[in-house]
């Protein structure tokens, strides 16, 4: 009897655990590469445990760590500031789109969605940002373009659609203004949705290297992910076209694979720390109370 | 129904809005263009005004300007700002200019320059070549200024220092658009192997030096066979892109695009290199060697290109690649982690591609082209300034030892871009310890004695066949690794040829022949 | 008060309501306008042969010339087929698994376990495709861990990077592995947003777990599933460049199963980098996706008005 009841539960856990293992093993493997000796790996092949355990790769990356620390602070500033502003803006339009009684609901949805399909392409966007808005080499260029991402708007809208319209109506009868309803009722009610989109926005800002590749030419404004991307992209380039390059290029300057892995760990690390903070919104109980209240 | 019409209406509104904005942008763009045009027009006037101070080294009455300079490399370096500000002190004093340094990492440079050039953003100088920020393509699209007059007026010394046929190689429709960073331009691949290994198996590398070709690859076989027997983990290493200069033909748009002319062909007939007997012979040798197990191709096929990390780990028997040059064995030894011996594979040729591999161009959007040229002259004549950019600050990033050789400084890791040919003439560089004292003279001699290609000075405008070039290069991408590792069967090879033809190889050959014939006629 | 006056008043109110709501949406509308709509004017580049000397605006028009290189290539249909095929599998399988995992997570009561699962599932999302490609290589490359195990099992000559048949499975597995944590969190948060009253009522009626899932959770999750699917369908002619470019390590033999529109165009234009030609294929991808979305949205609206995209 108890077994019959417990069996499905156990099966569920088994599946979840299996997938969790599949997620963590590659991470362990790159950590172990980052702590290994490059030549030993090439000789013996890869393994899940470090070979010739050492911190040389980290020492290589952290030589003169000022750049790295600066990149970290740029990333943090952009991610936090960007996420806060973006969440507010996104929540505003998402709420409006979730209101069945909003007159321009369909048109506005289309307006938002259309930009997911069509964009001006690289060069026109660059011309606008660089030659007309003059945002190149400013911190704002890393923040502004991602403030209203259509994908997030449409997802958050769907979350907000679940808020019963009766709540809004009763507030209106009480004489509350639209703004008050939005800030005092909707935002607290939409917590799981806001946490989800907030987390994704944060990750979008954190993981972005594209904007910095195009618009940042000042070392002091380079974020962490772009540092990683630039290093790895450089390696890809050098191993692809050294043949065309003039001789004399010493490809010993290419950081060893161990160093690349170390950099990847350093770039992803901070987000792994931030993640649990969002998690409390993804746990049952807390949100249940909110909906009931 | 109603909703659908509403949707259509929204669509129409959107279209109208877009049209309005494109008009607005268009208007702005036009004024921009006019501005650019007028600055172009005023250029000769300003040129003649400042010419007296052109070759002088004093800032004198030159107005203060800022020059934006984009160049690729192993950037960023930890202390680049420190070095750049030292450079600027000198530049400021000598030509009253401040350089706005834009060092871009190799991997990003192409993308970056494409966008900057296409968007019309102003800059003054940029590194250009046949392998990054493509020279001929940018010239064809009108991105650069012609340099003939500027060179004569503002850079007479460095212009004279480089042979005339080098300058001719940079000409497109008779005009020079690229300022050459003088370096090794005569090309033949280098064959190298570990000294210890060669001694153990009694292999004298100089015995094959200069004698290798697709027909004589078997000269190497006894050595490879002997080493392979004792060391199954080691393999023979080469790649098509590495070995291409060993062939007796010159490719016109790179090894990956059909179109080549034999060095000894006076009629300059364009052929498809993949259909030549020589190339097929090479593919057959690789196939044979793979069957004999020399290639370790299973292990190597998932690597885009072999790198020296494998050499260091003892996985190489011998390597054919790079370009042979004086002092090359020193470099190979440092890369391979043990002493190496080297030799040229075949006779060196002087080709357009060897020369245009390192150049600077002045942008069409530059507001101070004459000052940009003065900067180039300064970099190519001022040894100390050049080496400051190249190696960093003396006694910090590098040192000169008692014998006059350049050695690493205590703080070398903070500034070590390793791209001397990026900044200016490579021959101004301090000689590194271990290289012969005469290394630059030897290199210059190699350049001069190399057999010049009959196509020297011809550059192919790819514009009319860009679609075919795209298609054929995609086909090459799919097959080349299999060919160079010998895993492509003869049947597969024929499939490759068929696909190349379907992708428009013939159209490319015809266009190349047409342009070569026109060029040849104009030469006379 | 007359009837018309009443109507007028309510119309006024309606107007005011619309206005305040529009103000709430205004910041986003502006940002989208500036960063998305204004550059859209540049779509015309796809019809131009760009020459920098004449400027983008002054360059000659070339009609549909920029499109022809792609469609006249012999592999065009193969890469379109690959792109659509992989995307369909990703959408169907990916959505199904994400919903299933969200439902699983919903059954987990222990907070500690829940946190552990969520954190671990998210790990793959943090790594760029280049890093994922390195990871894959460290497992299935010639010196890889898995390859090593297989040698022990007697499969000495198995070489992942030359076996064409295995790559569709590998690419699907890797893509789902990377994205599952991300999408299942969206669905899990969606389940959390469902009012608890529904579940309580169902429990009182004596419904079992499966009935609750089938009759309550899934239907209430449907709007979210639909929107996610519609959004993915819009991108059906695009593919994740990093997955298809870096993970198979550009092994030519694998192209028949790993080449998609984005990688193909990238490889073709690597040499010339023509912006007109690359814009052209981008425009084609957008247009096709747009048409597919319009059709799907129309179908969705027929079934359930509430779940539509616009």
PDB file of N, CA and C in Angstrom, chain C residues 12-90:
ATOM      1  N   UNK C  12     -16.162  58.799 -21.912  1.00  0.00           N
ATOM      2  CA  UNK C  12     -15.102  59.619 -21.354  1.00  0.00           C
ATOM      3  C   UNK C  12     -14.206  58.817 -20.433  1.00  0.00           C
ATOM      4  N   UNK C  13     -14.869  58.037 -19.600  1.00  0.00           N
ATOM      5  CA  UNK C  13     -14.161  57.206 -18.633  1.00  0.00           C
ATOM      6  C   UNK C  13     -13.291  56.193 -19.368  1.00  0.00           C
ATOM      7  N   UNK C  14     -13.928  55.618 -20.379  1.00  0.00           N
ATOM      8  CA  UNK C  14     -13.231  54.631 -21.197  1.00  0.00           C
ATOM      9  C   UNK C  14     -11.957  55.255 -21.781  1.00  0.00           C
ATOM     10  N   UNK C  15     -12.132  56.477 -22.279  1.00  0.00           N
ATOM     11  CA  UNK C  15     -11.025  57.176 -22.900  1.00  0.00           C
ATOM     12  C   UNK C  15      -9.914  57.410 -21.890  1.00  0.00           C
ATOM     13  N   UNK C  16     -10.359  57.826 -20.681  1.00  0.00           N
ATOM     14  CA  UNK C  16      -9.370  58.117 -19.644  1.00  0.00           C
ATOM     15  C   UNK C  16      -8.608  56.863 -19.256  1.00  0.00           C
ATOM     16  N   UNK C  17      -9.380  55.762 -19.176  1.00  0.00           N
ATOM     17  CA  UNK C  17      -8.764  54.491 -18.796  1.00  0.00           C
ATOM     18  C   UNK C  17      -7.714  54.095 -19.836  1.00  0.00           C
ATOM     19  N   UNK C  18      -8.116  54.182 -21.092  1.00  0.00           N
ATOM     20  CA  UNK C  18      -7.181  53.840 -22.164  1.00  0.00           C
ATOM     21  C   UNK C  18      -5.936  54.695 -22.074  1.00  0.00           C
ATOM     22  N   UNK C  19      -6.156  55.973 -21.760  1.00  0.00           N
ATOM     23  CA  UNK C  19      -5.027  56.881 -21.712  1.00  0.00           C
ATOM     24  C   UNK C  19      -4.053  56.500 -20.607  1.00  0.00           C
ATOM     25  N   UNK C  20      -4.590  56.276 -19.392  1.00  0.00           N
ATOM     26  CA  UNK C  20      -3.673  55.937 -18.294  1.00  0.00           C
ATOM     27  C   UNK C  20      -2.953  54.628 -18.572  1.00  0.00           C
ATOM     28  N   UNK C  21      -3.679  53.673 -19.123  1.00  0.00           N
ATOM     29  CA  UNK C  21      -3.016  52.402 -19.436  1.00  0.00           C
ATOM     30  C   UNK C  21      -1.929  52.616 -20.491  1.00  0.00           C
ATOM     31  N   UNK C  22      -2.228  53.454 -21.472  1.00  0.00           N
ATOM     32  CA  UNK C  22      -1.225  53.718 -22.497  1.00  0.00           C
ATOM     33  C   UNK C  22       0.017  54.356 -21.882  1.00  0.00           C
ATOM     34  N   UNK C  23      -0.200  55.248 -20.923  1.00  0.00           N
ATOM     35  CA  UNK C  23       0.951  55.876 -20.263  1.00  0.00           C
ATOM     36  C   UNK C  23       1.821  54.827 -19.573  1.00  0.00           C
ATOM     37  N   UNK C  24       1.142  53.832 -18.977  1.00  0.00           N
ATOM     38  CA  UNK C  24       1.854  52.765 -18.289  1.00  0.00           C
ATOM     39  C   UNK C  24       2.734  51.982 -19.274  1.00  0.00           C
ATOM     40  N   UNK C  25       2.225  51.866 -20.486  1.00  0.00           N
ATOM     41  CA  UNK C  25       2.963  51.081 -21.487  1.00  0.00           C
ATOM     42  C   UNK C  25       3.957  51.926 -22.270  1.00  0.00           C
ATOM     43  N   UNK C  26       3.859  53.257 -22.077  1.00  0.00           N
ATOM     44  CA  UNK C  26       4.615  54.153 -22.946  1.00  0.00           C
ATOM     45  C   UNK C  26       6.135  53.955 -22.945  1.00  0.00           C
ATOM     46  N   UNK C  27       6.766  53.804 -21.768  1.00  0.00           N
ATOM     47  CA  UNK C  27       8.227  53.638 -21.811  1.00  0.00           C
ATOM     48  C   UNK C  27       8.652  52.492 -22.722  1.00  0.00           C
ATOM     49  N   UNK C  28       7.952  51.359 -22.595  1.00  0.00           N
ATOM     50  CA  UNK C  28       8.305  50.210 -23.433  1.00  0.00           C
ATOM     51  C   UNK C  28       8.046  50.515 -24.900  1.00  0.00           C
ATOM     52  N   UNK C  29       6.911  51.187 -25.163  1.00  0.00           N
ATOM     53  CA  UNK C  29       6.585  51.518 -26.557  1.00  0.00           C
ATOM     54  C   UNK C  29       7.701  52.365 -27.169  1.00  0.00           C
ATOM     55  N   UNK C  30       8.196  53.319 -26.386  1.00  0.00           N
ATOM     56  CA  UNK C  30       9.250  54.195 -26.888  1.00  0.00           C
ATOM     57  C   UNK C  30      10.543  53.434 -27.142  1.00  0.00           C
ATOM     58  N   UNK C  31      10.937  52.613 -26.167  1.00  0.00           N
ATOM     59  CA  UNK C  31      12.183  51.863 -26.332  1.00  0.00           C
ATOM     60  C   UNK C  31      12.110  50.990 -27.573  1.00  0.00           C
ATOM     61  N   UNK C  32      10.982  50.307 -27.727  1.00  0.00           N
ATOM     62  CA  UNK C  32      10.831  49.429 -28.894  1.00  0.00           C
ATOM     63  C   UNK C  32      10.876  50.248 -30.176  1.00  0.00           C
ATOM     64  N   UNK C  33      10.227  51.408 -30.114  1.00  0.00           N
ATOM     65  CA  UNK C  33      10.196  52.244 -31.306  1.00  0.00           C
ATOM     66  C   UNK C  33      11.617  52.654 -31.722  1.00  0.00           C
ATOM     67  N   UNK C  34      12.376  53.135 -30.744  1.00  0.00           N
ATOM     68  CA  UNK C  34      13.708  53.640 -31.080  1.00  0.00           C
ATOM     69  C   UNK C  34      14.639  52.510 -31.519  1.00  0.00           C
ATOM     70  N   UNK C  35      14.688  51.440 -30.730  1.00  0.00           N
ATOM     71  CA  UNK C  35      15.715  50.435 -31.000  1.00  0.00           C
ATOM     72  C   UNK C  35      15.273  49.351 -31.978  1.00  0.00           C
ATOM     73  N   UNK C  36      13.981  49.264 -32.265  1.00  0.00           N
ATOM     74  CA  UNK C  36      13.555  48.232 -33.217  1.00  0.00           C
ATOM     75  C   UNK C  36      12.947  48.808 -34.483  1.00  0.00           C
ATOM     76  N   UNK C  37      12.061  49.797 -34.326  1.00  0.00           N
ATOM     77  CA  UNK C  37      11.358  50.256 -35.520  1.00  0.00           C
ATOM     78  C   UNK C  37      12.194  51.181 -36.382  1.00  0.00           C
ATOM     79  N   UNK C  38      12.930  52.096 -35.766  1.00  0.00           N
ATOM     80  CA  UNK C  38      13.720  53.016 -36.584  1.00  0.00           C
ATOM     81  C   UNK C  38      14.745  52.267 -37.445  1.00  0.00           C
ATOM     82  N   UNK C  39      15.532  51.336 -36.851  1.00  0.00           N
ATOM     83  CA  UNK C  39      16.495  50.623 -37.708  1.00  0.00           C
ATOM     84  C   UNK C  39      15.824  49.786 -38.788  1.00  0.00           C
ATOM     85  N   UNK C  40      14.532  49.459 -38.579  1.00  0.00           N
ATOM     86  CA  UNK C  40      13.848  48.626 -39.565  1.00  0.00           C
ATOM     87  C   UNK C  40      13.839  49.277 -40.945  1.00  0.00           C
ATOM     88  N   UNK C  41      13.999  50.601 -40.938  1.00  0.00           N
ATOM     89  CA  UNK C  41      14.076  51.303 -42.215  1.00  0.00           C
ATOM     90  C   UNK C  41      15.191  50.724 -43.076  1.00  0.00           C
ATOM     91  N   UNK C  42      16.155  50.066 -42.429  1.00  0.00           N
ATOM     92  CA  UNK C  42      17.300  49.541 -43.166  1.00  0.00           C
ATOM     93  C   UNK C  42      17.043  48.246 -43.893  1.00  0.00           C
ATOM     94  N   UNK C  43      15.817  47.757 -43.845  1.00  0.00           N
ATOM     95  CA  UNK C  43      15.532  46.486 -44.510  1.00  0.00           C
ATOM     96  C   UNK C  43      15.856  46.555 -45.997  1.00  0.00           C
ATOM     97  N   UNK C  44      15.811  47.759 -46.537  1.00  0.00           N
ATOM     98  CA  UNK C  44      16.049  47.890 -47.976  1.00  0.00           C
ATOM     99  C   UNK C  44      17.458  47.477 -48.401  1.00  0.00           C
ATOM    100  N   UNK C  45      18.372  47.361 -47.426  1.00  0.00           N
ATOM    101  CA  UNK C  45      19.739  46.957 -47.774  1.00  0.00           C
ATOM    102  C   UNK C  45      19.747  45.625 -48.512  1.00  0.00           C
ATOM    103  N   UNK C  46      18.757  44.795 -48.209  1.00  0.00           N
ATOM    104  CA  UNK C  46      18.673  43.485 -48.853  1.00  0.00           C
ATOM    105  C   UNK C  46      18.493  43.600 -50.364  1.00  0.00           C
ATOM    106  N   UNK C  47      18.092  44.759 -50.823  1.00  0.00           N
ATOM    107  CA  UNK C  47      17.858  44.925 -52.261  1.00  0.00           C
ATOM    108  C   UNK C  47      18.911  45.818 -52.921  1.00  0.00           C
ATOM    109  N   UNK C  48      20.013  46.020 -52.193  1.00  0.00           N
ATOM    110  CA  UNK C  48      21.038  46.910 -52.722  1.00  0.00           C
ATOM    111  C   UNK C  48      22.379  46.211 -52.865  1.00  0.00           C
ATOM    112  N   UNK C  49      23.169  46.696 -53.793  1.00  0.00           N
ATOM    113  CA  UNK C  49      24.550  46.279 -53.872  1.00  0.00           C
ATOM    114  C   UNK C  49      25.371  47.388 -53.229  1.00  0.00           C
ATOM    115  N   UNK C  50      25.709  47.175 -51.962  1.00  0.00           N
ATOM    116  CA  UNK C  50      26.246  48.275 -51.169  1.00  0.00           C
ATOM    117  C   UNK C  50      27.650  48.664 -51.619  1.00  0.00           C
ATOM    118  N   UNK C  51      27.823  49.943 -51.847  1.00  0.00           N
ATOM    119  CA  UNK C  51      29.127  50.493 -52.163  1.00  0.00           C
ATOM    120  C   UNK C  51      29.375  51.642 -51.190  1.00  0.00           C
ATOM    121  N   UNK C  52      30.484  51.551 -50.450  1.00  0.00           N
ATOM    122  CA  UNK C  52      30.697  52.512 -49.356  1.00  0.00           C
ATOM    123  C   UNK C  52      30.953  53.913 -49.874  1.00  0.00           C
ATOM    124  N   UNK C  53      31.523  54.002 -51.053  1.00  0.00           N
ATOM    125  CA  UNK C  53      31.837  55.308 -51.595  1.00  0.00           C
ATOM    126  C   UNK C  53      30.554  56.090 -51.853  1.00  0.00           C
ATOM    127  N   UNK C  54      29.538  55.352 -52.356  1.00  0.00           N
ATOM    128  CA  UNK C  54      28.265  56.013 -52.626  1.00  0.00           C
ATOM    129  C   UNK C  54      27.402  56.067 -51.378  1.00  0.00           C
ATOM    130  N   UNK C  55      27.790  55.347 -50.356  1.00  0.00           N
ATOM    131  CA  UNK C  55      26.980  55.292 -49.141  1.00  0.00           C
ATOM    132  C   UNK C  55      25.871  54.280 -49.299  1.00  0.00           C
ATOM    133  N   UNK C  56      25.320  53.862 -48.179  1.00  0.00           N
ATOM    134  CA  UNK C  56      24.276  52.839 -48.221  1.00  0.00           C
ATOM    135  C   UNK C  56      23.078  53.323 -49.031  1.00  0.00           C
ATOM    136  N   UNK C  57      22.787  54.627 -48.910  1.00  0.00           N
ATOM    137  CA  UNK C  57      21.587  55.126 -49.565  1.00  0.00           C
ATOM    138  C   UNK C  57      21.791  55.351 -51.054  1.00  0.00           C
ATOM    139  N   UNK C  58      23.011  55.638 -51.421  1.00  0.00           N
ATOM    140  CA  UNK C  58      23.268  55.928 -52.822  1.00  0.00           C
ATOM    141  C   UNK C  58      23.616  54.707 -53.654  1.00  0.00           C
ATOM    142  N   UNK C  59      23.800  53.567 -52.988  1.00  0.00           N
ATOM    143  CA  UNK C  59      24.182  52.348 -53.713  1.00  0.00           C
ATOM    144  C   UNK C  59      23.071  51.910 -54.650  1.00  0.00           C
ATOM    145  N   UNK C  60      23.462  51.231 -55.731  1.00  0.00           N
ATOM    146  CA  UNK C  60      22.447  50.847 -56.721  1.00  0.00           C
ATOM    147  C   UNK C  60      21.502  49.761 -56.224  1.00  0.00           C
ATOM    148  N   UNK C  61      20.256  49.838 -56.706  1.00  0.00           N
ATOM    149  CA  UNK C  61      19.281  48.791 -56.414  1.00  0.00           C
ATOM    150  C   UNK C  61      19.581  47.577 -57.286  1.00  0.00           C
ATOM    151  N   UNK C  62      19.420  46.379 -56.734  1.00  0.00           N
ATOM    152  CA  UNK C  62      19.689  45.206 -57.548  1.00  0.00           C
ATOM    153  C   UNK C  62      18.533  44.208 -57.529  1.00  0.00           C
ATOM    154  N   UNK C  63      17.353  44.666 -57.082  1.00  0.00           N
ATOM    155  CA  UNK C  63      16.196  43.762 -57.068  1.00  0.00           C
ATOM    156  C   UNK C  63      16.444  42.564 -56.169  1.00  0.00           C
ATOM    157  N   UNK C  64      16.166  41.386 -56.703  1.00  0.00           N
ATOM    158  CA  UNK C  64      16.288  40.195 -55.872  1.00  0.00           C
ATOM    159  C   UNK C  64      17.622  39.474 -56.068  1.00  0.00           C
ATOM    160  N   UNK C  65      18.591  40.165 -56.640  1.00  0.00           N
ATOM    161  CA  UNK C  65      19.897  39.539 -56.886  1.00  0.00           C
ATOM    162  C   UNK C  65      20.538  38.976 -55.636  1.00  0.00           C
ATOM    163  N   UNK C  66      20.386  39.702 -54.529  1.00  0.00           N
ATOM    164  CA  UNK C  66      21.031  39.274 -53.297  1.00  0.00           C
ATOM    165  C   UNK C  66      20.443  37.981 -52.750  1.00  0.00           C
ATOM    166  N   UNK C  67      19.256  37.635 -53.212  1.00  0.00           N
ATOM    167  CA  UNK C  67      18.621  36.418 -52.709  1.00  0.00           C
ATOM    168  C   UNK C  67      19.059  35.199 -53.511  1.00  0.00           C
ATOM    169  N   UNK C  68      19.461  35.454 -54.772  1.00  0.00           N
ATOM    170  CA  UNK C  68      19.607  34.322 -55.691  1.00  0.00           C
ATOM    171  C   UNK C  68      20.726  33.370 -55.286  1.00  0.00           C
ATOM    172  N   UNK C  69      21.840  33.907 -54.693  1.00  0.00           N
ATOM    173  CA  UNK C  69      22.968  33.015 -54.407  1.00  0.00           C
ATOM    174  C   UNK C  69      22.554  31.886 -53.481  1.00  0.00           C
ATOM    175  N   UNK C  70      21.653  32.185 -52.585  1.00  0.00           N
ATOM    176  CA  UNK C  70      21.235  31.155 -51.637  1.00  0.00           C
ATOM    177  C   UNK C  70      20.346  30.114 -52.313  1.00  0.00           C
ATOM    178  N   UNK C  71      19.355  30.599 -53.063  1.00  0.00           N
ATOM    179  CA  UNK C  71      18.378  29.650 -53.610  1.00  0.00           C
ATOM    180  C   UNK C  71      18.908  28.862 -54.798  1.00  0.00           C
ATOM    181  N   UNK C  72      19.948  29.385 -55.453  1.00  0.00           N
ATOM    182  CA  UNK C  72      20.468  28.639 -56.592  1.00  0.00           C
ATOM    183  C   UNK C  72      21.542  27.639 -56.169  1.00  0.00           C
ATOM    184  N   UNK C  73      21.899  27.623 -54.871  1.00  0.00           N
ATOM    185  CA  UNK C  73      22.929  26.666 -54.469  1.00  0.00           C
ATOM    186  C   UNK C  73      22.299  25.290 -54.301  1.00  0.00           C
ATOM    187  N   UNK C  74      23.107  24.275 -54.604  1.00  0.00           N
ATOM    188  CA  UNK C  74      22.536  22.928 -54.664  1.00  0.00           C
ATOM    189  C   UNK C  74      22.122  22.423 -53.282  1.00  0.00           C
ATOM    190  N   UNK C  75      22.674  23.027 -52.225  1.00  0.00           N
ATOM    191  CA  UNK C  75      22.356  22.534 -50.887  1.00  0.00           C
ATOM    192  C   UNK C  75      21.221  23.314 -50.221  1.00  0.00           C
ATOM    193  N   UNK C  76      20.649  24.286 -50.921  1.00  0.00           N
ATOM    194  CA  UNK C  76      19.662  25.164 -50.278  1.00  0.00           C
ATOM    195  C   UNK C  76      18.526  24.370 -49.646  1.00  0.00           C
ATOM    196  N   UNK C  77      18.002  23.401 -50.413  1.00  0.00           N
ATOM    197  CA  UNK C  77      16.840  22.685 -49.878  1.00  0.00           C
ATOM    198  C   UNK C  77      17.226  21.779 -48.733  1.00  0.00           C
ATOM    199  N   UNK C  78      18.451  21.245 -48.800  1.00  0.00           N
ATOM    200  CA  UNK C  78      18.912  20.410 -47.692  1.00  0.00           C
ATOM    201  C   UNK C  78      18.990  21.231 -46.396  1.00  0.00           C
ATOM    202  N   UNK C  79      19.543  22.441 -46.489  1.00  0.00           N
ATOM    203  CA  UNK C  79      19.704  23.198 -45.249  1.00  0.00           C
ATOM    204  C   UNK C  79      18.360  23.723 -44.744  1.00  0.00           C
ATOM    205  N   UNK C  80      17.441  24.018 -45.659  1.00  0.00           N
ATOM    206  CA  UNK C  80      16.114  24.436 -45.201  1.00  0.00           C
ATOM    207  C   UNK C  80      15.436  23.262 -44.496  1.00  0.00           C
ATOM    208  N   UNK C  81      15.578  22.087 -45.094  1.00  0.00           N
ATOM    209  CA  UNK C  81      14.999  20.890 -44.480  1.00  0.00           C
ATOM    210  C   UNK C  81      15.595  20.659 -43.088  1.00  0.00           C
ATOM    211  N   UNK C  82      16.914  20.744 -42.979  1.00  0.00           N
ATOM    212  CA  UNK C  82      17.541  20.554 -41.669  1.00  0.00           C
ATOM    213  C   UNK C  82      17.036  21.566 -40.651  1.00  0.00           C
ATOM    214  N   UNK C  83      16.997  22.833 -41.085  1.00  0.00           N
ATOM    215  CA  UNK C  83      16.572  23.886 -40.167  1.00  0.00           C
ATOM    216  C   UNK C  83      15.168  23.611 -39.639  1.00  0.00           C
ATOM    217  N   UNK C  84      14.249  23.356 -40.569  1.00  0.00           N
ATOM    218  CA  UNK C  84      12.859  23.142 -40.148  1.00  0.00           C
ATOM    219  C   UNK C  84      12.734  21.863 -39.316  1.00  0.00           C
ATOM    220  N   UNK C  85      13.422  20.813 -39.755  1.00  0.00           N
ATOM    221  CA  UNK C  85      13.318  19.528 -39.054  1.00  0.00           C
ATOM    222  C   UNK C  85      13.782  19.638 -37.611  1.00  0.00           C
ATOM    223  N   UNK C  86      14.977  20.179 -37.437  1.00  0.00           N
ATOM    224  CA  UNK C  86      15.491  20.305 -36.063  1.00  0.00           C
ATOM    225  C   UNK C  86      14.570  21.181 -35.229  1.00  0.00           C
ATOM    226  N   UNK C  87      14.133  22.320 -35.810  1.00  0.00           N
ATOM    227  CA  UNK C  87      13.292  23.227 -35.026  1.00  0.00           C
ATOM    228  C   UNK C  87      11.989  22.562 -34.613  1.00  0.00           C
ATOM    229  N   UNK C  88      11.396  21.790 -35.520  1.00  0.00           N
ATOM    230  CA  UNK C  88      10.151  21.107 -35.165  1.00  0.00           C
ATOM    231  C   UNK C  88      10.371  20.165 -33.988  1.00  0.00           C
ATOM    232  N   UNK C  89      11.444  19.382 -34.061  1.00  0.00           N
ATOM    233  CA  UNK C  89      11.728  18.466 -32.961  1.00  0.00           C
ATOM    234  C   UNK C  89      11.986  19.241 -31.668  1.00  0.00           C
ATOM    235  N   UNK C  90      12.774  20.311 -31.787  1.00  0.00           N
ATOM    236  CA  UNK C  90      13.067  21.102 -30.592  1.00  0.00           C
ATOM    237  C   UNK C  90      11.772  21.633 -29.973  1.00  0.00           C
TER     238      UNK C  90
END
